[in-house]
Amino acid sequence: MKLKGRAWVTGDDIDTDQIYHGQYLPVTDPHEMAKHAMEYVPGMENFPREARSGDVVVAGKNFGTGSSREHAVLCLQYLGISCVVAKSFSRIFFRNAVNLGFPVIECPEISDTMKTGDIVEVHVDSGKIIDLTTGESFQGIPASGLEKEIAGSGGLIEYLKKNA
Amino acid sequence: MGLTFAEKLLAFKAGTDFVQPGQIVEVSPDVAMSHDNAGLVIRQFRQIGVDRVWDPSKIVIPLDHRVPAESTKTANAHKSIREFVKEQGIASFYDVGEGVCHQVLVEKGHVLPGMLALGTDSHTTSYGCVGAFGTGIGATEMAAVWATGKIWLRVPESIRVHVHGSFPEMVFPKDFILHLVGRLGAEGANYCSVEFHGPAMAGIGIPGRFTICNLSMEMGAKNAVVPVDRVTTAFFEGLKVTGGKAFHPDPDAAYVREETCNISLMVPQVACPHGVDNVKPVAEMEGTRIDQAVLGSCTNGRIEDLREAASVMAGRRVHPHVRMLVVPASRTVLLEGIRTGVITELIEAGAVLVNPGCGPCLGAHEGILADGEICIASTNRNFKGRMGSPTSEVYLASPATVAASAVAGKITDPRRVK
């Protein structure tokens, strides 16, 4: 699977409260949830309004640290974000993404040179990320084994239906 | 090669003698906990197309995050959970007012040593306080567990923490674990199992162990554990609960990291905005203005915590510019607090009592911070805007430090007040 979109570059330790604040947890309407994606991330205040379908979030280390709330994945999915590339992910966020069929690529070298607005191409299967604006490319860690199977099925629920 | 606690327990659950870090095992949990987010779990469960949960006796649902309901949305979610619980015959349901999920599960004896406990709350690591393997998962994963009784887990690498010494006056397990989170960093234990060993652990009761395992989540731990010892055994004797299985790591088990801490040398700690790992001695932050002080939550809302705060505040009053909220971790704690007079002392000193539950910890209700306000709390997270306005700030500290600060109206080292 090849994804292409504009990058939104952000820093380290972006936590689940910044991605989707606790006050919105009872919200179930996808459009409403999307409006609050990354709302509390410093410098990303325009993200929920300006992000377009297919855009890619490029983050530093420990993305998604904090709560088990999978709203942190859902709000990005509902906004149309195609994937998150990060230097590293927090454990629960990573699991939630896999189980919700949302592509996440760990790439320790990325994001120091990439800028918001760069056009990036993400090869989900191989883990390769190309910044088409600068021509630089980075090798991320592609999913393998069960994670790949679940993600490839479109998430855990689809995986279970298929393997029932 | 010997096995760590996590390796031994997961090998046992997977029905094999040996597992190693990185390996994926399929296991069945002994306990599956969800709180208010059971509403989302139910929605996902319905999508799978299975009519009945795999084992209603292994599912526990306490409502705690938004209790009593603060909005129609939450009220409807709670209603759907009550209906589901009835439909599926889930006996272990704790409605509004019983307390915070983790506290309730431990004090009601739902989690025993050696159990695999899954919860749709990141602080499920707390169950390591009684020698269980507790780990947090998302709602969709929990829906799959409800349907199949199974989950995939990656066998974690393990970190060994050797703790020795004894706590100086006004220094507590909260100070120790804040120090460790600060030392290792917010992702220092990401995906790892953290084991607490050493002579000092024998002197730390279940409440302190609870705080330590709870906060280990803030360095990314998959689970945290204090292996079963006499303290654990005595706790279950007191509860009149039997069962469980003790797993002890082998002496030659392999660890990715080993840390040694001498708690005799520690001083009161505070985690500064906006990261739990942004930890400093309280003395360095003394004088910082506060508008609110929160005593409670799953991290530090037990009777021992309330007592600790009351003893610091004895004969004093909450500063007129400060709102102090007290949130007992459970109905049991509240009743004990009333019976022993501790609650009366806190209220007489000017604190406001909030019903047992999560309270303002997650920024949903019962103590939201205004723009630019500063709060000191005995809770577990101080992320940006955690308790309300994105321009507000939260400091985390022990109940003693929270109490000392509430009285002084500014961040204060409790050793100075005592």
Coordinates of C-alpha atoms in Angstrom, one line a residue:
Chain A
M1 CA 0.0 0.0 0.0
K2 CA 1.4 3.4 -1.0
L3 CA 0.1 6.6 0.7
K4 CA 0.9 10.1 -0.4
G5 CA 0.0 13.4 1.3
R6 CA 1.1 16.6 3.0
A7 CA 3.1 16.2 6.2
W8 CA 2.2 17.7 9.5
V9 CA 5.4 17.6 11.6
T10 CA 5.2 17.6 15.3
G11 CA 7.5 16.9 18.3
D12 CA 8.2 14.3 21.0
D13 CA 5.8 12.9 23.6
I14 CA 2.6 14.0 22.0
D15 CA 0.1 12.6 24.6
T16 CA -3.4 11.3 24.2
D17 CA -4.8 14.4 26.0
Q18 CA -3.2 16.6 23.3
I19 CA -4.5 14.3 20.6
Y20 CA -8.0 14.0 22.0
H21 CA -8.9 15.7 25.2
G22 CA -10.8 13.9 28.0
Q23 CA -13.6 16.3 27.8
Y24 CA -14.7 14.9 24.4
L25 CA -14.7 11.2 25.4
P26 CA -18.5 10.9 25.4
V27 CA -18.7 12.2 21.8
T28 CA -19.6 9.5 19.3
D29 CA -20.3 11.5 16.1
P30 CA -17.3 11.0 13.8
H31 CA -17.5 14.5 12.3
E32 CA -17.6 16.0 15.8
M33 CA -14.7 13.8 16.9
A34 CA -12.6 14.8 13.9
K35 CA -13.0 18.5 14.8
H36 CA -11.0 18.0 18.0
A37 CA -8.1 15.9 16.6
M38 CA -4.7 17.1 17.9
E39 CA -6.4 20.2 19.3
Y40 CA -4.1 20.6 22.3
V41 CA -0.9 20.0 20.4
P42 CA 1.2 23.2 20.6
G43 CA 1.6 24.8 17.2
M44 CA -1.0 22.5 15.6
E45 CA -4.1 24.6 16.5
N46 CA -5.1 24.8 12.8
F47 CA -4.7 21.0 12.2
P48 CA -8.4 20.0 12.7
R49 CA -9.5 22.7 10.2
E50 CA -6.7 22.6 7.7
A51 CA -5.8 18.9 7.5
R52 CA -7.0 17.3 4.3
S53 CA -7.8 13.7 3.6
G54 CA -4.6 11.8 2.9
D55 CA -2.4 14.0 5.0
V56 CA 0.3 12.3 7.1
V57 CA 1.3 13.1 10.7
V58 CA 5.1 12.9 11.2
A59 CA 6.0 12.9 14.9
G60 CA 9.0 12.5 17.2
K61 CA 9.4 9.9 19.9
N62 CA 6.7 8.3 22.1
F63 CA 3.7 9.4 20.0
G64 CA 0.4 8.6 21.8
T65 CA 1.8 8.4 25.3
G66 CA -0.9 8.3 28.0
S67 CA -4.4 7.0 28.0
S68 CA -5.8 3.8 26.5
R69 CA -8.5 5.8 24.8
E70 CA -8.7 4.7 21.2
H71 CA -10.4 8.0 20.4
A72 CA -6.8 9.2 19.9
V73 CA -6.7 7.0 16.8
L74 CA -10.3 7.4 15.8
C75 CA -10.2 11.2 15.6
L76 CA -7.2 11.0 13.2
Q77 CA -9.0 8.3 11.1
Y78 CA -12.2 10.3 11.0
L79 CA -10.3 13.4 9.9
G80 CA -8.9 11.4 7.0
I81 CA -5.3 11.3 8.1
S82 CA -3.8 8.4 6.1
C83 CA -1.1 7.4 8.6
V84 CA 1.2 8.4 11.4
V85 CA 5.0 8.1 11.0
A86 CA 6.9 8.6 14.3
K87 CA 10.3 8.0 15.8
S88 CA 8.6 5.7 18.2
F89 CA 5.1 5.1 19.5
S90 CA 3.7 4.6 23.0
R91 CA 2.6 1.0 23.4
I92 CA -1.1 1.3 23.8
F93 CA -1.5 3.8 20.9
F94 CA 0.4 1.5 18.6
R95 CA -1.8 -1.5 19.6
N96 CA -4.9 0.6 19.1
A97 CA -3.8 1.7 15.7
V98 CA -3.1 -1.8 14.6
N99 CA -6.4 -3.1 15.9
L100 CA -8.3 -0.3 14.2
G101 CA -6.6 -0.8 10.9
F102 CA -4.8 2.6 11.0
P103 CA -1.3 2.5 9.4
V104 CA 1.5 3.5 11.8
I105 CA 5.1 3.3 10.8
E106 CA 8.0 3.5 13.3
C107 CA 11.0 5.3 11.8
P108 CA 13.6 6.3 14.3
E109 CA 15.5 8.7 11.9
I110 CA 12.6 10.7 10.7
S111 CA 11.3 14.2 11.4
D112 CA 14.5 16.2 12.1
T113 CA 14.6 17.4 8.5
M114 CA 11.0 17.1 7.4
K115 CA 8.8 20.2 7.5
T116 CA 5.1 20.7 7.7
G117 CA 3.8 21.0 4.2
D118 CA 6.3 18.7 2.6
I119 CA 4.8 16.1 0.4
V120 CA 5.6 12.6 1.6
E121 CA 5.1 9.1 0.2
V122 CA 4.7 6.3 2.6
H123 CA 5.2 2.7 1.5
V124 CA 3.3 0.9 4.3
D125 CA 4.4 -2.6 3.4
S126 CA 8.1 -1.9 3.1
G127 CA 8.3 0.9 5.7
K128 CA 10.0 3.2 3.2
I129 CA 9.2 6.9 3.5
I130 CA 10.1 9.5 0.9
D131 CA 10.0 13.2 1.3
L132 CA 9.2 14.2 -2.3
T133 CA 9.8 17.9 -1.5
T134 CA 13.4 17.4 -0.5
G135 CA 14.1 14.1 -2.1
E136 CA 15.2 12.5 1.1
S137 CA 14.2 9.0 2.0
F138 CA 14.0 7.1 5.3
Q139 CA 13.7 3.5 6.1
G140 CA 11.1 2.7 8.8
I141 CA 10.2 -0.5 10.5
P142 CA 7.3 -2.3 8.6
A143 CA 4.8 -4.3 10.5
S144 CA 5.2 -8.1 10.5
G145 CA 3.5 -11.2 11.6
L146 CA 0.2 -11.0 13.4
E147 CA 0.3 -7.2 13.5
K148 CA 0.6 -7.1 9.7
E149 CA -2.2 -9.6 9.4
I150 CA -4.6 -7.7 11.6
A151 CA -3.7 -4.3 10.1
G152 CA -4.0 -5.8 6.6
S153 CA -7.5 -7.1 7.4
G154 CA -8.6 -3.5 8.2
G155 CA -8.4 -4.0 11.9
L156 CA -9.2 -6.5 14.6
I157 CA -12.9 -6.7 14.1
E158 CA -12.6 -7.5 10.4
Y159 CA -9.7 -9.9 11.2
L160 CA -12.0 -11.8 13.6
K161 CA -14.9 -11.9 11.2
K162 CA -12.5 -13.3 8.5
N163 CA -11.0 -15.9 10.8
A164 CA -14.1 -16.9 12.8
Chain B
M1 CA 18.5 -18.9 31.0
G2 CA 16.0 -18.1 33.7
L3 CA 12.8 -16.2 33.2
T4 CA 11.6 -12.9 34.4
F5 CA 8.2 -12.4 36.1
A6 CA 6.5 -11.5 32.8
E7 CA 8.1 -14.3 30.9
K8 CA 7.2 -16.9 33.5
L9 CA 3.6 -15.7 33.8
L10 CA 3.0 -15.4 30.1
A11 CA 4.6 -18.8 29.5
F12 CA 2.3 -20.3 32.1
K13 CA -0.8 -18.6 30.5
A14 CA 0.3 -19.7 27.0
G15 CA 0.7 -23.3 28.3
T16 CA 4.4 -23.5 27.6
D17 CA 7.6 -23.6 29.6
F18 CA 9.5 -20.9 27.8
V19 CA 8.9 -17.6 26.1
Q20 CA 11.2 -14.8 25.1
P21 CA 10.9 -11.1 24.7
G22 CA 9.5 -10.1 21.3
Q23 CA 7.5 -13.3 20.9
I24 CA 3.8 -13.0 20.4
V25 CA 1.7 -15.3 22.6
E26 CA -2.1 -15.8 22.5
V27 CA -3.5 -15.9 26.1
S28 CA -6.7 -15.8 27.9
P29 CA -7.2 -13.2 30.7
D30 CA -8.4 -14.0 34.2
V31 CA -10.0 -10.6 34.5
A32 CA -11.3 -8.1 31.9
M33 CA -12.1 -4.7 33.2
S34 CA -13.8 -1.7 31.6
H35 CA -15.2 1.4 33.1
D36 CA -17.4 4.1 31.5
N37 CA -15.7 3.2 28.2
A38 CA -17.5 -0.1 28.3
G39 CA -20.0 1.9 26.2
L40 CA -17.5 2.0 23.3
V41 CA -16.5 -1.6 24.0
I42 CA -20.2 -2.7 23.7
R43 CA -20.6 -0.8 20.3
Q44 CA -17.5 -2.6 18.9
F45 CA -18.6 -5.9 20.4
R46 CA -21.9 -5.7 18.6
Q47 CA -20.1 -5.3 15.3
I48 CA -18.2 -8.5 15.7
G49 CA -21.5 -10.4 15.4
V50 CA -21.2 -12.5 18.5
D51 CA -24.3 -12.6 20.8
R52 CA -22.8 -13.6 24.1
V53 CA -19.6 -12.6 25.9
W54 CA -17.1 -15.4 26.4
D55 CA -17.3 -15.6 30.1
P56 CA -19.5 -13.0 32.1
S57 CA -17.8 -14.1 35.4
K58 CA -14.5 -12.7 34.2
I59 CA -15.8 -9.3 33.2
V60 CA -15.8 -6.5 35.8
I61 CA -17.3 -3.1 35.1
P62 CA -17.1 -0.2 37.6
L63 CA -18.5 3.2 36.4
D64 CA -16.0 5.8 37.6
H65 CA -14.8 8.3 35.0
R66 CA -17.9 10.5 34.8
V67 CA -19.9 9.8 37.8
P68 CA -22.6 10.8 38.5
A69 CA -23.3 11.4 34.8
E70 CA -22.4 15.0 33.9
S71 CA -24.3 15.1 30.5
T72 CA -27.1 13.4 28.6
K73 CA -24.4 11.7 26.4
T74 CA -22.8 10.1 29.4
A75 CA -26.1 9.2 31.1
N76 CA -27.1 7.4 27.9
A77 CA -23.8 5.6 27.8
H78 CA -24.2 4.5 31.4
K79 CA -27.7 3.3 30.7
S80 CA -26.5 1.2 27.7
I81 CA -23.8 -0.3 30.0
R82 CA -26.4 -1.2 32.7
E83 CA -28.6 -2.8 30.0
F84 CA -25.7 -4.8 28.6
V85 CA -24.7 -6.0 32.0
K86 CA -28.2 -7.3 32.7
E87 CA -28.5 -8.9 29.2
Q88 CA -25.1 -10.7 29.5
G89 CA -25.4 -11.7 33.2
I90 CA -22.3 -9.8 34.2
A91 CA -22.5 -10.0 38.0
S92 CA -19.4 -7.8 38.8
F93 CA -20.9 -4.5 38.0
Y94 CA -20.3 -1.5 40.2
D95 CA -22.5 1.4 39.6
V96 CA -21.9 5.1 40.3
G97 CA -20.3 5.8 43.6
E98 CA -18.5 2.6 44.3
G99 CA -15.1 4.1 43.3
V100 CA -12.2 4.1 40.9
C101 CA -12.0 0.9 38.9
H102 CA -8.5 -0.1 39.9
Q103 CA -9.1 0.5 43.6
V104 CA -12.4 -1.3 43.5
L105 CA -10.9 -4.4 41.8
V106 CA -8.1 -4.7 44.3
E107 CA -10.2 -4.1 47.4
K108 CA -13.0 -6.4 46.3
G109 CA -10.5 -9.2 45.6
H110 CA -11.1 -9.5 41.9
V111 CA -7.4 -9.5 41.1
L112 CA -5.3 -12.2 42.7
P113 CA -1.6 -13.0 42.4
G114 CA -0.5 -14.4 39.1
M115 CA -3.6 -13.4 37.3
L116 CA -3.6 -11.8 33.9
A117 CA -5.7 -8.7 34.2
L118 CA -6.7 -6.6 31.1
G119 CA -8.3 -3.2 31.4
T120 CA -9.5 -0.5 29.1
D121 CA -7.6 2.0 31.2
S122 CA -3.9 2.6 30.9
H123 CA -3.3 2.5 34.7
T124 CA -4.3 -1.2 34.7
T125 CA -0.6 -1.6 35.5
S126 CA -1.8 -1.0 39.1
Y127 CA -2.6 -4.6 39.6
G128 CA 1.0 -5.5 39.9
C129 CA 0.7 -4.3 43.5
V130 CA -0.7 -7.7 44.4
G131 CA 1.6 -9.7 42.1
A132 CA -0.7 -9.8 39.1
F133 CA 0.2 -8.9 35.5
G134 CA -2.1 -6.0 34.7
T135 CA -2.0 -4.2 31.3
G136 CA -4.1 -1.6 29.5
I137 CA -5.7 -2.1 26.1
G138 CA -8.1 -0.2 23.9
A139 CA -11.9 -0.6 23.6
T140 CA -11.8 -2.5 20.3
E141 CA -9.3 -5.0 21.7
M142 CA -11.5 -5.5 24.7
A143 CA -14.5 -6.1 22.4
A144 CA -12.4 -8.9 20.8
V145 CA -11.6 -10.3 24.3
W146 CA -15.3 -10.3 25.3
A147 CA -16.1 -12.2 22.1
T148 CA -13.2 -14.7 22.0
G149 CA -11.7 -14.7 25.5
K150 CA -8.3 -14.3 23.9
I151 CA -5.7 -11.6 23.2
W152 CA -2.3 -11.4 21.5
L153 CA 0.5 -10.1 23.7
R154 CA 4.1 -9.4 22.8
V155 CA 6.3 -10.8 25.6
P156 CA 8.0 -7.7 27.0
E157 CA 11.6 -7.1 27.9
S158 CA 12.0 -6.6 31.6
I159 CA 13.5 -3.9 33.8
R160 CA 14.6 -4.7 37.3
V161 CA 14.5 -2.0 40.0
H162 CA 16.3 -2.7 43.2
V163 CA 15.0 -0.6 46.1
H164 CA 16.8 -0.3 49.4
G165 CA 16.8 2.0 52.4
S166 CA 13.8 3.4 54.2
F167 CA 11.7 6.5 53.6
P168 CA 12.8 9.6 55.5
E169 CA 10.0 11.6 57.2
M170 CA 7.5 13.2 54.8
V171 CA 8.8 11.1 51.8
F172 CA 6.5 8.5 50.4
P173 CA 6.2 5.8 47.6
K174 CA 4.7 8.6 45.4
D175 CA 8.0 10.5 45.7
F176 CA 10.0 7.4 44.9
I177 CA 8.1 6.6 41.8
L178 CA 8.0 10.2 40.5
H179 CA 11.8 10.2 40.9
L180 CA 12.1 7.0 38.9
V181 CA 9.8 8.2 36.2
G182 CA 11.9 11.3 36.0
R183 CA 15.1 9.2 35.9
L184 CA 13.9 6.8 33.1
G185 CA 11.8 9.3 31.1
A186 CA 8.3 9.1 29.7
E187 CA 9.3 6.3 27.3
G188 CA 12.1 4.8 29.4
A189 CA 10.1 1.6 30.0
N190 CA 8.0 1.6 26.8
Y191 CA 6.7 -1.9 26.1
C192 CA 8.6 -3.2 29.2
S193 CA 7.7 -5.1 32.3
V194 CA 9.0 -3.3 35.4
E195 CA 9.8 -5.4 38.5
F196 CA 10.4 -3.9 41.9
H197 CA 12.7 -5.8 44.2
G198 CA 15.0 -5.2 47.1
P199 CA 14.8 -5.0 50.9
A200 CA 12.8 -1.8 51.0
M201 CA 9.8 -3.4 49.3
A202 CA 9.1 -5.4 52.4
G203 CA 8.4 -2.1 54.2
I204 CA 6.0 -0.8 51.5
G205 CA 2.4 -1.9 52.0
I206 CA -0.1 -2.6 49.3
P207 CA -1.3 1.0 49.1
G208 CA 2.3 2.2 48.4
R209 CA 2.8 -0.6 45.9
F210 CA -0.4 0.4 44.2
T211 CA 0.9 3.9 43.7
I212 CA 4.3 2.6 42.4
C213 CA 2.7 0.2 39.9
N214 CA 0.1 2.8 38.9
L215 CA 2.7 5.5 38.1
S216 CA 4.9 3.0 36.2
M217 CA 2.6 3.5 33.3
E218 CA 3.9 7.0 33.0
M219 CA 7.3 5.7 31.9
G220 CA 5.5 3.5 29.3
A221 CA 5.4 0.2 31.2
K222 CA 3.3 -2.6 29.8
N223 CA 3.0 -3.9 33.3
A224 CA 4.7 -3.3 36.7
V225 CA 4.9 -5.7 39.6
V226 CA 6.0 -6.2 43.1
P227 CA 6.3 -10.0 43.3
V228 CA 4.3 -11.8 46.0
D229 CA 5.7 -11.7 49.5
R230 CA 4.5 -11.6 53.1
V231 CA 2.9 -8.2 52.6
T232 CA 0.8 -9.6 49.7
T233 CA -0.1 -12.7 51.7
A234 CA -1.2 -10.7 54.7
F235 CA -3.3 -8.4 52.5
F236 CA -5.3 -11.3 51.1
E237 CA -5.7 -12.8 54.6
G238 CA -7.1 -9.5 55.7
L239 CA -9.5 -9.6 52.7
K240 CA -10.4 -13.2 53.5
V241 CA -9.7 -14.1 49.9
T242 CA -7.7 -17.1 48.9
G243 CA -6.3 -18.3 45.6
G244 CA -3.9 -17.0 43.0
K245 CA -0.4 -18.2 42.1
A246 CA 2.9 -16.5 42.9
F247 CA 5.4 -16.0 40.1
H248 CA 8.9 -15.1 41.0
P249 CA 11.6 -14.3 38.5
D250 CA 14.5 -16.7 38.3
P251 CA 17.8 -15.4 39.7
D252 CA 19.5 -15.7 36.3
A253 CA 16.7 -14.0 34.4
A254 CA 17.8 -11.4 31.8
Y255 CA 16.9 -7.7 32.1
V256 CA 17.4 -5.0 29.6
R257 CA 18.0 -2.5 32.3
E258 CA 18.7 -2.5 36.1
E259 CA 18.2 0.4 38.4
T260 CA 19.1 0.9 42.0
C261 CA 17.4 3.4 44.3
N262 CA 18.3 4.3 47.9
I263 CA 15.1 5.7 49.2
S264 CA 16.8 6.9 52.4
L265 CA 18.4 9.7 50.3
M266 CA 15.1 10.9 48.8
V267 CA 13.3 14.2 49.2
P268 CA 9.7 15.1 48.3
Q269 CA 9.3 15.3 44.5
V270 CA 7.0 17.1 42.2
A271 CA 6.3 16.5 38.5
C272 CA 6.1 19.8 36.7
P273 CA 4.0 20.8 33.7
H274 CA 3.5 19.3 31.2
G275 CA 5.2 15.9 31.6
V276 CA 5.1 13.3 34.3
D277 CA 8.8 12.8 33.8
N278 CA 9.6 16.5 34.3
V279 CA 10.4 15.8 38.0
K280 CA 12.2 18.1 40.5
P281 CA 12.6 18.2 44.2
V282 CA 9.6 20.1 45.7
A283 CA 12.1 22.5 47.3
E284 CA 13.0 23.8 43.9
M285 CA 9.5 24.7 43.0
E286 CA 8.5 26.2 46.4
G287 CA 6.5 29.4 46.2
T288 CA 4.8 28.5 43.0
R289 CA 1.2 29.9 43.2
I290 CA -1.6 27.4 43.2
D291 CA -5.4 27.8 42.7
Q292 CA -6.5 24.3 43.3
A293 CA -5.3 21.2 45.2
V294 CA -6.6 17.8 44.4
L295 CA -6.3 14.9 46.9
G296 CA -7.4 11.6 45.5
S297 CA -7.7 9.4 42.4
C298 CA -6.6 5.8 41.8
T299 CA -3.0 6.9 42.4
N300 CA -3.4 8.4 45.8
G301 CA -7.0 8.4 47.1
R302 CA -6.7 5.6 49.6
I303 CA -7.4 6.0 53.4
E304 CA -3.6 6.1 54.0
D305 CA -3.3 9.0 51.6
L306 CA -6.2 10.9 53.2
R307 CA -4.7 10.3 56.7
E308 CA -1.3 11.5 55.5
A309 CA -2.8 14.7 54.2
A310 CA -5.0 15.3 57.3
S311 CA -1.9 14.9 59.6
V312 CA -0.1 17.6 57.6
M313 CA -3.1 19.9 57.8
A314 CA -3.9 19.3 61.5
G315 CA -4.8 22.5 63.2
R316 CA -4.5 24.5 59.9
R317 CA -6.8 25.6 57.2
V318 CA -6.8 25.5 53.4
H319 CA -5.5 28.9 52.1
P320 CA -8.4 31.2 51.3
H321 CA -7.2 31.5 47.7
V322 CA -7.1 27.7 47.1
R323 CA -9.9 25.2 46.4
M324 CA -9.0 21.9 47.9
L325 CA -10.9 18.9 46.5
V326 CA -10.9 15.5 48.2
V327 CA -11.8 12.5 46.1
P328 CA -11.8 9.2 47.9
A329 CA -10.8 6.3 45.7
S330 CA -13.8 4.2 46.7
R331 CA -16.9 4.0 48.9
T332 CA -14.9 1.8 51.3
V333 CA -12.3 4.6 51.6
L334 CA -15.0 7.2 52.1
L335 CA -16.7 5.2 54.8
E336 CA -13.4 4.5 56.6
G337 CA -12.6 8.2 56.3
I338 CA -16.0 9.0 57.9
R339 CA -15.6 6.4 60.6
T340 CA -12.2 7.5 61.6
G341 CA -12.9 11.2 61.4
V342 CA -10.3 11.8 58.7
I343 CA -12.9 13.1 56.3
T344 CA -14.3 15.4 59.0
E345 CA -10.8 16.8 59.7
L346 CA -10.2 17.5 56.0
I347 CA -13.6 19.2 55.6
E348 CA -13.2 21.2 58.7
A349 CA -9.9 22.4 57.3
G350 CA -11.8 23.8 54.4
A351 CA -11.6 20.9 51.8
V352 CA -14.5 20.1 49.5
L353 CA -15.6 16.4 49.3
V354 CA -16.3 14.9 45.9
N355 CA -17.9 11.5 45.5
P356 CA -15.7 8.4 45.0
G357 CA -14.5 8.1 41.4
C358 CA -12.0 9.7 39.1
G359 CA -13.1 13.2 39.8
P360 CA -11.2 16.0 38.0
C361 CA -8.2 13.8 37.1
L362 CA -9.2 13.4 33.5
G363 CA -10.5 16.9 33.0
A364 CA -14.1 15.9 32.5
H365 CA -15.9 17.5 35.5
E366 CA -15.8 18.2 39.2
G367 CA -12.9 20.6 39.3
I368 CA -12.1 21.9 35.9
L369 CA -9.3 24.5 35.8
A370 CA -9.8 27.9 34.2
D371 CA -7.4 29.7 31.9
G372 CA -4.0 30.1 33.5
E373 CA -4.9 28.4 36.7
I374 CA -2.4 26.1 38.5
C375 CA -3.2 22.9 40.4
I376 CA -1.2 20.6 42.5
A377 CA -2.7 17.0 42.6
S378 CA -1.9 13.6 44.0
T379 CA -3.1 12.2 40.6
N380 CA -1.1 10.6 37.8
R381 CA -1.0 12.9 34.8
N382 CA -0.1 16.5 34.2
F383 CA -0.4 16.7 30.5
K384 CA -1.2 20.0 28.9
G385 CA -4.7 20.9 29.7
R386 CA -5.2 17.6 31.5
M387 CA -7.7 19.1 34.0
G388 CA -9.3 21.8 31.8
S389 CA -8.0 24.9 30.0
P390 CA -5.0 24.3 27.8
T391 CA -3.3 27.3 29.5
S392 CA -3.8 25.7 33.0
E393 CA -1.0 23.8 34.6
V394 CA -0.9 20.7 36.8
Y395 CA 1.9 19.6 39.2
L396 CA 1.9 16.1 40.7
A397 CA 3.0 15.3 44.2
S398 CA 2.4 13.1 47.2
P399 CA -0.7 13.7 49.4
A400 CA 1.5 15.3 52.1
T401 CA 2.9 17.8 49.5
V402 CA -0.6 18.5 48.2
A403 CA -1.8 19.1 51.7
A404 CA 1.1 21.3 52.7
S405 CA 0.7 23.3 49.5
A406 CA -3.1 23.7 50.0
V407 CA -2.5 25.2 53.4
A408 CA 0.3 27.5 52.3
G409 CA -1.5 28.6 49.1
K410 CA 1.7 27.8 47.1
I411 CA 3.9 24.7 46.4
T412 CA 5.4 23.8 49.7
D413 CA 7.8 21.1 50.9
P414 CA 5.8 19.1 53.5
R415 CA 8.9 18.8 55.7
R416 CA 8.6 22.5 56.3
V417 CA 5.0 22.3 57.5
K418 CA 5.3 19.2 59.7

